Every structure is written in C-alpha cells, then in structure tokens.
mmCIF file of C-alpha atoms and ligand atoms in Angstrom:
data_model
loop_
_atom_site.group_PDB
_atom_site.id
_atom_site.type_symbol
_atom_site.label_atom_id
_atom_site.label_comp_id
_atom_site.label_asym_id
_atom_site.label_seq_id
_atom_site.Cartn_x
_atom_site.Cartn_y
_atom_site.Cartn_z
ATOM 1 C CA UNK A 1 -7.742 -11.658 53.378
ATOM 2 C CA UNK A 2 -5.926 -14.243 51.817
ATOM 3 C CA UNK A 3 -2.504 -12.443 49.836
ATOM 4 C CA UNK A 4 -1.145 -13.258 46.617
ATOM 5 C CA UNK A 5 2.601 -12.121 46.628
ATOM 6 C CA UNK A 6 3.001 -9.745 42.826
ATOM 7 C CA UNK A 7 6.744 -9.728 43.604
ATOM 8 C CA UNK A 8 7.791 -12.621 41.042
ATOM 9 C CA UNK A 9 6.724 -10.862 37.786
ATOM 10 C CA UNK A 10 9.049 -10.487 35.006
ATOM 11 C CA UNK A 11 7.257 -7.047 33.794
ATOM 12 C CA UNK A 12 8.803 -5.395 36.845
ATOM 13 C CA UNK A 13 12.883 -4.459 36.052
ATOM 14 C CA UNK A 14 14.699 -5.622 38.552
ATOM 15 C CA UNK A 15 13.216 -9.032 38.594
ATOM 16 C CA UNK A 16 13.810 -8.841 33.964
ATOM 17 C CA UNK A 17 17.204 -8.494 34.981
ATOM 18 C CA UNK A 18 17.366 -10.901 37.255
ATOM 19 C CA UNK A 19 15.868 -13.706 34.844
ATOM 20 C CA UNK A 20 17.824 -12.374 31.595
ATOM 21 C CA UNK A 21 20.975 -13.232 34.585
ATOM 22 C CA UNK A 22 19.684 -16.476 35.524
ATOM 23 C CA UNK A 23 19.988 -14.856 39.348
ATOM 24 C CA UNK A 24 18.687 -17.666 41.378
ATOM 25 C CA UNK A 25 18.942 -15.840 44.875
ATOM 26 C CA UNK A 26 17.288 -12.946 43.789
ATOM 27 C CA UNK A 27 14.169 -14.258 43.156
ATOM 28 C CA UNK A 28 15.164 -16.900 45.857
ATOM 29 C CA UNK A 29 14.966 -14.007 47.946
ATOM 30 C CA UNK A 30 12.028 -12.581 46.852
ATOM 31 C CA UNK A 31 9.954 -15.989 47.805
ATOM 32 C CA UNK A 32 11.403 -15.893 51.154
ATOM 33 C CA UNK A 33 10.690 -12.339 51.911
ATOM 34 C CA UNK A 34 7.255 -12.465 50.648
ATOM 35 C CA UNK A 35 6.442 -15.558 52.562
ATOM 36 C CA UNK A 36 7.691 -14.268 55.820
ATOM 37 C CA UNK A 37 5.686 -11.227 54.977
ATOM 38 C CA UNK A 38 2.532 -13.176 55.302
ATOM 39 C CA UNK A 39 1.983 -14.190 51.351
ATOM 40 C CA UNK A 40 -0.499 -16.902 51.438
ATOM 41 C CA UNK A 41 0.589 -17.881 47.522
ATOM 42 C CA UNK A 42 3.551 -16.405 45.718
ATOM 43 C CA UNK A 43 2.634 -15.156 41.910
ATOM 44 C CA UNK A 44 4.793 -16.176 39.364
ATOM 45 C CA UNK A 45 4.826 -14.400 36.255
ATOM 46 C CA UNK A 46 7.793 -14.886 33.566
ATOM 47 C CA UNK A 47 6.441 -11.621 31.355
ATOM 48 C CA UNK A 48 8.929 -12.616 28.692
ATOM 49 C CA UNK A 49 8.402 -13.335 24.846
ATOM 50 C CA UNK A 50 5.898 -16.291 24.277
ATOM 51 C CA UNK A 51 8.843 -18.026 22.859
ATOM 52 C CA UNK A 52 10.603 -18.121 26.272
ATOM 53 C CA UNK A 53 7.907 -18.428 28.642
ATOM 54 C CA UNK A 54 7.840 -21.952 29.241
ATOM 55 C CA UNK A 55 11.032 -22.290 30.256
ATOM 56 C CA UNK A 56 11.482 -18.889 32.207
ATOM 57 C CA UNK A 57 8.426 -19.851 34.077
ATOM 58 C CA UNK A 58 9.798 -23.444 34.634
ATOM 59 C CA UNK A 59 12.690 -21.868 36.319
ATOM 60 C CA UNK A 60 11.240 -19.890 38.229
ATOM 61 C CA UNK A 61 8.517 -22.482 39.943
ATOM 62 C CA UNK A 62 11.548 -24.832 40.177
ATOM 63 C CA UNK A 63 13.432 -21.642 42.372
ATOM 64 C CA UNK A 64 10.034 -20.573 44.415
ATOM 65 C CA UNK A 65 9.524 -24.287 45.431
ATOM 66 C CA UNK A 66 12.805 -25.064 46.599
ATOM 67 C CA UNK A 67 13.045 -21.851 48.445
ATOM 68 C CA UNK A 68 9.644 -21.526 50.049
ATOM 69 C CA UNK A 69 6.401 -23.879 50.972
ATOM 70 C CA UNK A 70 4.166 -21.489 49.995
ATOM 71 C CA UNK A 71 1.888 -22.310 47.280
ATOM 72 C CA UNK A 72 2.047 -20.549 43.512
ATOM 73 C CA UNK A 73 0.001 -18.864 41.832
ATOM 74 C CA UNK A 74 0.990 -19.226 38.208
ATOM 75 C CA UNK A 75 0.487 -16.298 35.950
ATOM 76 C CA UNK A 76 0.282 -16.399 32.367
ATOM 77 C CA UNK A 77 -1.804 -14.930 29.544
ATOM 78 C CA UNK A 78 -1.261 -17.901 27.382
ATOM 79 C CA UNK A 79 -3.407 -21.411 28.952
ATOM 80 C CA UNK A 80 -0.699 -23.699 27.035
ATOM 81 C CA UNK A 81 1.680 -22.118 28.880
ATOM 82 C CA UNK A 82 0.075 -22.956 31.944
ATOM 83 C CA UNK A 83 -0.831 -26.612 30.731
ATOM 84 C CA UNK A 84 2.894 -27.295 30.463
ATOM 85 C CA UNK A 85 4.291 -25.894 33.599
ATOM 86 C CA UNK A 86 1.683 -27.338 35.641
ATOM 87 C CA UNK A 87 2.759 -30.263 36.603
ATOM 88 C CA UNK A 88 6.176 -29.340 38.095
ATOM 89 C CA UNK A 89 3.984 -27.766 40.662
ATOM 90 C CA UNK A 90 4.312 -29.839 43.951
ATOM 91 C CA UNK A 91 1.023 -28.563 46.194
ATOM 92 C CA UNK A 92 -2.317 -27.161 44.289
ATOM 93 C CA UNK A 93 -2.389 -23.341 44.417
ATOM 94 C CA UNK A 94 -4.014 -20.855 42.254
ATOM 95 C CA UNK A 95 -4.096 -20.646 38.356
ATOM 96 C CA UNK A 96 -4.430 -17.174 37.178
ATOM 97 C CA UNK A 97 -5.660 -17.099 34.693
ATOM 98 C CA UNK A 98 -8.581 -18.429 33.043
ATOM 99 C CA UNK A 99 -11.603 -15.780 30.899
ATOM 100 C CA UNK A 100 -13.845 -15.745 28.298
ATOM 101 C CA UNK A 101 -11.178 -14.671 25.630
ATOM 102 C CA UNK A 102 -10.444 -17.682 22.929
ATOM 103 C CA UNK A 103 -10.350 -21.329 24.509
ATOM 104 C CA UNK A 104 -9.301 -20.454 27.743
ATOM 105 C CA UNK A 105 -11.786 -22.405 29.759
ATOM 106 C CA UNK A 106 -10.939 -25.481 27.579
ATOM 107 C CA UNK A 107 -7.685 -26.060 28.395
ATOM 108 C CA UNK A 108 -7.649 -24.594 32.083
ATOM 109 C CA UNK A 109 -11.088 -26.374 33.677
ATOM 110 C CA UNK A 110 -10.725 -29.822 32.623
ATOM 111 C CA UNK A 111 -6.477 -29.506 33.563
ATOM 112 C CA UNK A 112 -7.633 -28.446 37.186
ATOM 113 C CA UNK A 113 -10.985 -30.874 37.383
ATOM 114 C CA UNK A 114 -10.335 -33.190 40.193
ATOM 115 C CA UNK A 115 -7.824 -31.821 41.911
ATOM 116 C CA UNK A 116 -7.782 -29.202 44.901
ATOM 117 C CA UNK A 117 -6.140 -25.933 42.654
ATOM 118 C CA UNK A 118 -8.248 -22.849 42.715
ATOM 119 C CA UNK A 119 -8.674 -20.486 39.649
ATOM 120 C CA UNK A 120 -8.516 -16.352 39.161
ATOM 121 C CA UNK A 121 -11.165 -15.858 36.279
ATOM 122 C CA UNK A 122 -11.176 -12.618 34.746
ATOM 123 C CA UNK A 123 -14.153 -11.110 33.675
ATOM 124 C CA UNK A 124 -13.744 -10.474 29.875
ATOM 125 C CA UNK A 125 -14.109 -11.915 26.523
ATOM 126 C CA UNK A 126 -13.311 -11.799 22.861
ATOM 127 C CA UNK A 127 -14.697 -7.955 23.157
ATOM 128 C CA UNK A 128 -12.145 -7.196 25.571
ATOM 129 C CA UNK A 129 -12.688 -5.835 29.450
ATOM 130 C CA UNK A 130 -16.119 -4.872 30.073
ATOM 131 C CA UNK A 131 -16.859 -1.642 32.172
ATOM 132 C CA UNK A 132 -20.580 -1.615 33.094
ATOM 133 C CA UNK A 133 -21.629 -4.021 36.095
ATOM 134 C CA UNK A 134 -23.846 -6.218 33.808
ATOM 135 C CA UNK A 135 -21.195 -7.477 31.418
ATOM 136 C CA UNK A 136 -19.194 -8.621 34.199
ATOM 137 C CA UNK A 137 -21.832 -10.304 36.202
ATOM 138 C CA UNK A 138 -22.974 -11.924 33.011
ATOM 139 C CA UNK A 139 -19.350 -13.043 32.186
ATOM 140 C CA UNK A 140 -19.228 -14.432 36.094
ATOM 141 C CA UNK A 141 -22.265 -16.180 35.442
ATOM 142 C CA UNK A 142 -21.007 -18.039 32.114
ATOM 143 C CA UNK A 143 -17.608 -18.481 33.660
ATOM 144 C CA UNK A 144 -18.930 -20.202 36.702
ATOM 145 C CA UNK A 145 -21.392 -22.539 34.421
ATOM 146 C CA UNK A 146 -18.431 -23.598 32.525
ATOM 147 C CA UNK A 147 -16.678 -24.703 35.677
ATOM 148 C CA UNK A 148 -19.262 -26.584 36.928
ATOM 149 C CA UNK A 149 -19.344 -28.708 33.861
ATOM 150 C CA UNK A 150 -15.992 -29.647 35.293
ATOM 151 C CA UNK A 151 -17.376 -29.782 39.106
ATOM 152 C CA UNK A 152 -15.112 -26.808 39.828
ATOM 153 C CA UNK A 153 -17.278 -25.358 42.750
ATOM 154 C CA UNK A 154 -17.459 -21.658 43.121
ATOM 155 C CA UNK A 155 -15.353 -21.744 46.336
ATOM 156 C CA UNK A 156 -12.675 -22.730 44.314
ATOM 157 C CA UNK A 157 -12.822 -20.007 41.644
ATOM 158 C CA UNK A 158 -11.632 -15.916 42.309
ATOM 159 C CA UNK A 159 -13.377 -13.899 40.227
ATOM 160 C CA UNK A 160 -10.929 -10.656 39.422
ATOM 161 C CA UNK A 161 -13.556 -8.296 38.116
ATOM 162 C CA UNK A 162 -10.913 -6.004 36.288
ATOM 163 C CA UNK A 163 -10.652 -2.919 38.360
ATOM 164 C CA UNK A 164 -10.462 -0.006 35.520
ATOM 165 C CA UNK A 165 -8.007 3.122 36.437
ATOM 166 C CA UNK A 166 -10.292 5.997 38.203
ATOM 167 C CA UNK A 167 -9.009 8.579 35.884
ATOM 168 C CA UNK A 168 -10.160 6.762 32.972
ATOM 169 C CA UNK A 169 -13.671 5.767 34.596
ATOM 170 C CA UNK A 170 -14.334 7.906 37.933
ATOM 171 C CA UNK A 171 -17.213 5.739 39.323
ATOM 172 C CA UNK A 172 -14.494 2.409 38.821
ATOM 173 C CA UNK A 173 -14.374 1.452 42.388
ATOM 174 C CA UNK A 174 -18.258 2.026 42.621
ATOM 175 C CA UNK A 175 -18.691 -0.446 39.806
ATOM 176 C CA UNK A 176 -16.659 -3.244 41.350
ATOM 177 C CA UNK A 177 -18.656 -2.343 44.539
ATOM 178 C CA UNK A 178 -21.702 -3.292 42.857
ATOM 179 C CA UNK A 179 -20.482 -5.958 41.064
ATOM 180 C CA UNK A 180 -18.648 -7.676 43.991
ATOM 181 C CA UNK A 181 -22.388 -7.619 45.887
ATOM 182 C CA UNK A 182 -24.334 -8.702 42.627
ATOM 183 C CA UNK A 183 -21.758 -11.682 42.480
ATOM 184 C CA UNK A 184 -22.000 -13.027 46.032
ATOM 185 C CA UNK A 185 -25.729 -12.820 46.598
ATOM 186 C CA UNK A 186 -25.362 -14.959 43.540
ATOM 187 C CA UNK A 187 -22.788 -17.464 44.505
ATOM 188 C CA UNK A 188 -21.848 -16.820 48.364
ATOM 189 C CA UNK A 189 -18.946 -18.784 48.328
ATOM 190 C CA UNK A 190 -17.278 -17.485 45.546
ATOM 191 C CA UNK A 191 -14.134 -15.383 46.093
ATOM 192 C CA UNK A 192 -13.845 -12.116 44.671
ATOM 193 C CA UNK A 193 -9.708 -11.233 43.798
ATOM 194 C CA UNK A 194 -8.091 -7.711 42.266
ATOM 195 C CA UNK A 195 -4.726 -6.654 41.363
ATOM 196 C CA UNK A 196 -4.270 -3.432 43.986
ATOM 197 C CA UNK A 197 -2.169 -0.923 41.370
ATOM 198 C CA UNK A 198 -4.429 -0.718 38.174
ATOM 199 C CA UNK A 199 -7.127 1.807 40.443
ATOM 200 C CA UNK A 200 -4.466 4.337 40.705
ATOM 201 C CA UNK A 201 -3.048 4.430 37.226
ATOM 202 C CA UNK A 202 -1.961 8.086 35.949
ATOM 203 C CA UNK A 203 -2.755 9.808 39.356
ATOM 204 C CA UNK A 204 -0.235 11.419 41.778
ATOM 205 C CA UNK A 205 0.368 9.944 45.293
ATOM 206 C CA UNK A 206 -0.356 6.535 44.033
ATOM 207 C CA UNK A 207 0.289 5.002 47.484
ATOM 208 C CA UNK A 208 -2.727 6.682 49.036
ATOM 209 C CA UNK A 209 -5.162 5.498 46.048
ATOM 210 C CA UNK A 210 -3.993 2.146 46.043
ATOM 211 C CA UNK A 211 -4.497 1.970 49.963
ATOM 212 C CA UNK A 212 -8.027 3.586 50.143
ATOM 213 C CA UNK A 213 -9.133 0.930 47.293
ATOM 214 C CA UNK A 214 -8.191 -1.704 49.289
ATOM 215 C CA UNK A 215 -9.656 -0.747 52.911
ATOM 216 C CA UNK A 216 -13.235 0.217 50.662
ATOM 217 C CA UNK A 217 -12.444 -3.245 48.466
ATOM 218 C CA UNK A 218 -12.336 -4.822 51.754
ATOM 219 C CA UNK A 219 -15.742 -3.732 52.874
ATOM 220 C CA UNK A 220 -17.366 -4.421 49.868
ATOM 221 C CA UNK A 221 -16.221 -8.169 50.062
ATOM 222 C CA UNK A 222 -12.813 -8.483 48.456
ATOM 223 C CA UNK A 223 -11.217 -11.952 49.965
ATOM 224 C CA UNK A 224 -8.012 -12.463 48.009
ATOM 225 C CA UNK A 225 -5.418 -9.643 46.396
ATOM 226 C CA UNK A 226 -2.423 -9.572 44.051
ATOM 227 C CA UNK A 227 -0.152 -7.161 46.196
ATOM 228 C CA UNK A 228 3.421 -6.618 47.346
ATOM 229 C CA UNK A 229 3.171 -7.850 51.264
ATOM 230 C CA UNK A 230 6.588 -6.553 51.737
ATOM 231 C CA UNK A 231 5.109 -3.217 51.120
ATOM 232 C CA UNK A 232 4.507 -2.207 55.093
ATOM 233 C CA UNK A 233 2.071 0.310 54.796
ATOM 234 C CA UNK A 234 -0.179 -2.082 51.938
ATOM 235 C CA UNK A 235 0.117 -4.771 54.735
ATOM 236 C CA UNK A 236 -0.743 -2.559 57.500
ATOM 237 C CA UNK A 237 -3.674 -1.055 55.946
ATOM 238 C CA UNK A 238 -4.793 -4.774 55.402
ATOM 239 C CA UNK A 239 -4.534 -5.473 58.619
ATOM 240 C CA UNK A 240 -6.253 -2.383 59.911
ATOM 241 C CA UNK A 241 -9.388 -2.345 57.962
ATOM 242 C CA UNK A 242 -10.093 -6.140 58.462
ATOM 243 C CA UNK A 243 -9.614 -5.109 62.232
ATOM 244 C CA UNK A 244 -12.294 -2.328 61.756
ATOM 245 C CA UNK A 245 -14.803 -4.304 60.101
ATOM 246 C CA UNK A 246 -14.905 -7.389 62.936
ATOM 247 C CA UNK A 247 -13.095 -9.403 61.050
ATOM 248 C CA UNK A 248 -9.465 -9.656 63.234
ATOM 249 C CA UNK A 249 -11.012 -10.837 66.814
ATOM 250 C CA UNK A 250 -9.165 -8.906 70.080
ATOM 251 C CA UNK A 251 -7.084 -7.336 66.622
ATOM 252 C CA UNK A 252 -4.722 -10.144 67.430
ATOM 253 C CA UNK A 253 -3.430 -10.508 63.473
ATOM 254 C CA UNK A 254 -2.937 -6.606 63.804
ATOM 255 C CA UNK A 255 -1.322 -6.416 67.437
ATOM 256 C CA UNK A 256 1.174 -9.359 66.165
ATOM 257 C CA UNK A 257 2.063 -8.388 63.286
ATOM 258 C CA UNK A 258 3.039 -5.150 64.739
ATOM 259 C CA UNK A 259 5.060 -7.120 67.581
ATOM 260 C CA UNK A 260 6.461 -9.059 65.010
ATOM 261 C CA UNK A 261 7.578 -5.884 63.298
ATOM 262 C CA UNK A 262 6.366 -6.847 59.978
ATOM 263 C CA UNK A 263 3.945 -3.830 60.323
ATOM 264 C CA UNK A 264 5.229 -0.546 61.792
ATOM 265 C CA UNK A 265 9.202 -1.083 61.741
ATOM 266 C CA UNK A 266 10.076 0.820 58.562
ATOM 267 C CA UNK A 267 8.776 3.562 56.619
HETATM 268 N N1 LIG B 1 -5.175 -9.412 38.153
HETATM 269 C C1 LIG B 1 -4.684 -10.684 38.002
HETATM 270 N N2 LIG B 1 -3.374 -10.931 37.814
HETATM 271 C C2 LIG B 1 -2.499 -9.895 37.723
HETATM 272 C C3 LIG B 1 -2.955 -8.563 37.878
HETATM 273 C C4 LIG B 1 -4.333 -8.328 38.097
HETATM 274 N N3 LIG B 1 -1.164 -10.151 37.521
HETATM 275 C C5 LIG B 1 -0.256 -9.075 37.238
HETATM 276 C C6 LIG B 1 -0.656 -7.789 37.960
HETATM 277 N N4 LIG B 1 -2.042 -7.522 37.823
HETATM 278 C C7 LIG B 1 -0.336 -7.907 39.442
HETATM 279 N N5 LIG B 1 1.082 -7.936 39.638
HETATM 280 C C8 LIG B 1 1.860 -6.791 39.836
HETATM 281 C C9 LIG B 1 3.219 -6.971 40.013
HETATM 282 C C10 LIG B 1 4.037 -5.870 40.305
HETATM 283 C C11 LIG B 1 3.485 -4.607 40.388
HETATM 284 C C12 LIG B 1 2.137 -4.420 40.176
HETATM 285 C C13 LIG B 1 1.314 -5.516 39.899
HETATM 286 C C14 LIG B 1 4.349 -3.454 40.745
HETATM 287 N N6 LIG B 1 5.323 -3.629 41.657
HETATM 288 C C15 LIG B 1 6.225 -2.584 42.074
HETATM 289 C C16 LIG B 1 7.587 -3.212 42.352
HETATM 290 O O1 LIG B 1 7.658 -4.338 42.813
HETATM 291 O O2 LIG B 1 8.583 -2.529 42.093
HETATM 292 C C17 LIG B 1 5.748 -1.832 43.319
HETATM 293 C C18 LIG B 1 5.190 -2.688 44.413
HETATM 294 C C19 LIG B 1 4.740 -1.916 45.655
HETATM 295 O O3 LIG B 1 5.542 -1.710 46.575
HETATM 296 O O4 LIG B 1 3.523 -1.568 45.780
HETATM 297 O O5 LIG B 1 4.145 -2.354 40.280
HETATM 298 O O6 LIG B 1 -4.805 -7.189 38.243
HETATM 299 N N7 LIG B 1 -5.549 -11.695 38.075
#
C-alpha cells in the first residue's frame, strides 16, 4: 500500500504552533521521521486562514524538500492555492485535491497535464459529500472524463471516496466496499485513497476502529492512505493484512520491518 504521511497538517496543534513559531526542525523532524517510517509521500497541509496559506504552505514544501527526498503531497482546499505553490515542488507527487465542487478540475487538470504528478479526487460536488454508492460512482465517472480531456490516465488519479463516520451512517465502510469494487471493474487501474481517522469519529477506542477499517479497506482494494506511519500499531496492521491477503511474498516487508524495529519496538 503506498502511504501518504498526515503528519504535516496545520489543523493538528502541535504542528499550529510550530508554524505560528516559524519552528523549522520541528516539522524538519516530522519529514524525517515519517520518511524513515516508510511514507511513500509526505502531506503537507498549512490549515491556516486563506490569507496565509500561500506562504505557510511555501514554507513548509521549502522545509520538507530540503529535509527529505520523499515526494509531497500538497493539501489544500483552495486549487489557487495549489496553482501557486506548485512549482517550488522539485519531483511530481500527489495533488490532493481536486472534486466536483466550483472550478476545481479547471485549474488542477490542465496545471498537472503533461507531467508525471498524480491526483486525490474526492468524490463530491456543489451538493456536498454524497453517501449512497451511486453518487459517488457517478462523480468518479465525471471526474475521470474530465481528466482524460487532459490525458490524465486513471492510473494517475486516487479516487478518495469520502469515508463517512460509522456512527453517523452504520453501513459506511460497506458503502465504500461497494463503491471501491463498482470503481475498479470500471477503471482497473485506478487507485482508490482514504483518510484512516474520519471512520471512527465520536466512538470510544478509536485506535481499534481506525485499524479494523484499514485491514477490511485493504481487502476491498484500498492502494494508497493518508495515515500517521509513525503510528506503530497503524503500520503494523498495514503490514499484517497485506501479508494475509498474498500480497507481502515470504512476509518479507512484515519480517523486516519488524527486524528493523519500525514495527514491534514500542507500544
Ligand atoms: N482525504 C484526503 N485528504 C485529507 C483527509 C482525507 N487530508 C486531511 C485529513 N483527511 C488527513 N490528515 C490527518 C492529519 C492528522 C490527523 C488525522 C488526519 C490526526 N493526527 C493525530 C496527531 O498527529 O496528533 C493522531 C495521529 C495518529 O497517531 O493516528 O488526527 O480524508 N484526500
């Protein structure tokens, strides 16, 4: 499963503070850790007032690339945003994130036609976040036309299907389920991506939510995820499940990482 490292993100606190400081080696730090963690891009996500975004999110690429290799990710709500950072970026990685809302696709597919950058497309509009299977698919389906107009190929495109919290919706995980197989019979190369915390929203033991999602995720074809690899037991529970379903041959990636102690060496 290919990782997206959440750790950069201005809506957590200690990472606010750490921007409203102008602490480089904090979120130095937090690159380096997630990378040697296994992060296969590192998310960055200034989650300040529009006004500032630009150049909070400038500062932090500028810190991520000069601490790590590692791809970004670049998170934003706002696509002009994104426009104007994008080119301090120094390798193609992952935009996150383009939708049906407003004129998203307009500014996002034709800035990323031609080159090798991927895309996280979310799948909701002007109406807001759909919750039935359908509505997604047929968002997918638009989203993906609309792309191709741009020859963005589906391989290049994660679509995040907007996992809804299971004590809002109870049959949430069964929708993305569905909607994750309806999606790749239609496009097989297409990636499907999630954020791993929204599932567990306003239940207790959090943790053990968030974990189950992501083994059952797994199995029903999730190939990227926005998640903390620094968290151990996330990771190992990664690792496991893609062991259990064929998918880690002689469970090398899970008898290394153990070795390696990036599984299995703290609680
Ligand atoms: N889909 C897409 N993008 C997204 C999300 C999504 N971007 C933002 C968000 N959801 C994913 N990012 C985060 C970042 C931090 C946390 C949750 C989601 C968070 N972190 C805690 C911390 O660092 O203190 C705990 C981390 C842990 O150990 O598990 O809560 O859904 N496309």
């Amino acid at each position: 499963m290919i990782i997206i490292g959440e750790k950069i993100n201005g809506t957590i606190p200690t990472v606010k503070q750490a921007i409203e400081q102008r602490d480089e080696e904090f979120i130095c730090n937090l690159a380096i850790k997630q990378s040697d963690a296994g992060a296969d891009y590192i998310d960055v996500c200034a989650g300040t007032d529009p006004k500032i975004e630009y150049e909070t999110l400038k500062w932090l690429i500028d810190i991520v690339q000069s601490a790590v290799d590692t791809p970004l990710c670049i998170d934003s709500p706002n696509p002009k945003t994104i426009e104007s950072v994008f080119h301090y970026a120094k390798r193609p990685g992952i935009i996150n994130s383009v939708s049906e809302e407003g004129n998203k696709c307009d500014i996002i597919f034709p800035l990323i036609q031609g080159t090798e950058w991927q895309v996280i497309a979310l799948t909701c509009d002007d109406s807001g976040i759909p919750s039935d299977v359908q509505t997604r698919v047929d968002i997918t389906k638009s989203l993906v036309d609309k792309a191709g107009k741009y020859n963005i190929t589906p391989n290049r495109i994660h679509i995040d299907p907007l996992v809804i919290a299971l004590s809002t919706d109870n049959n949430s995980l069964l929708k993305f389920m569905e909607t994750a197989k309806i999606i790749k019979k239609l496009y097989p190369t297409i990636k499907i991506t999630s954020g791993l915390s929204n599932i567990s929203f306003g239940m207790p033991l959090r943790r053990v939510i968030n974990q189950n999602f992501l083994t059952l995720a797994l199995y029903a074809g999730m190939d990227s995820a926005i998640m903390d690899p620094c968290n151990q037991e996330m990771l190992a529970t990664v690792l496991a499940a893609e062991a259990l379903l064929g998918r880690d041959k002689f469970c090398r990636n899970y008898a290394n990482a153990f070795r390696k102690g990036k599984i299995g060496s703290k609680k």
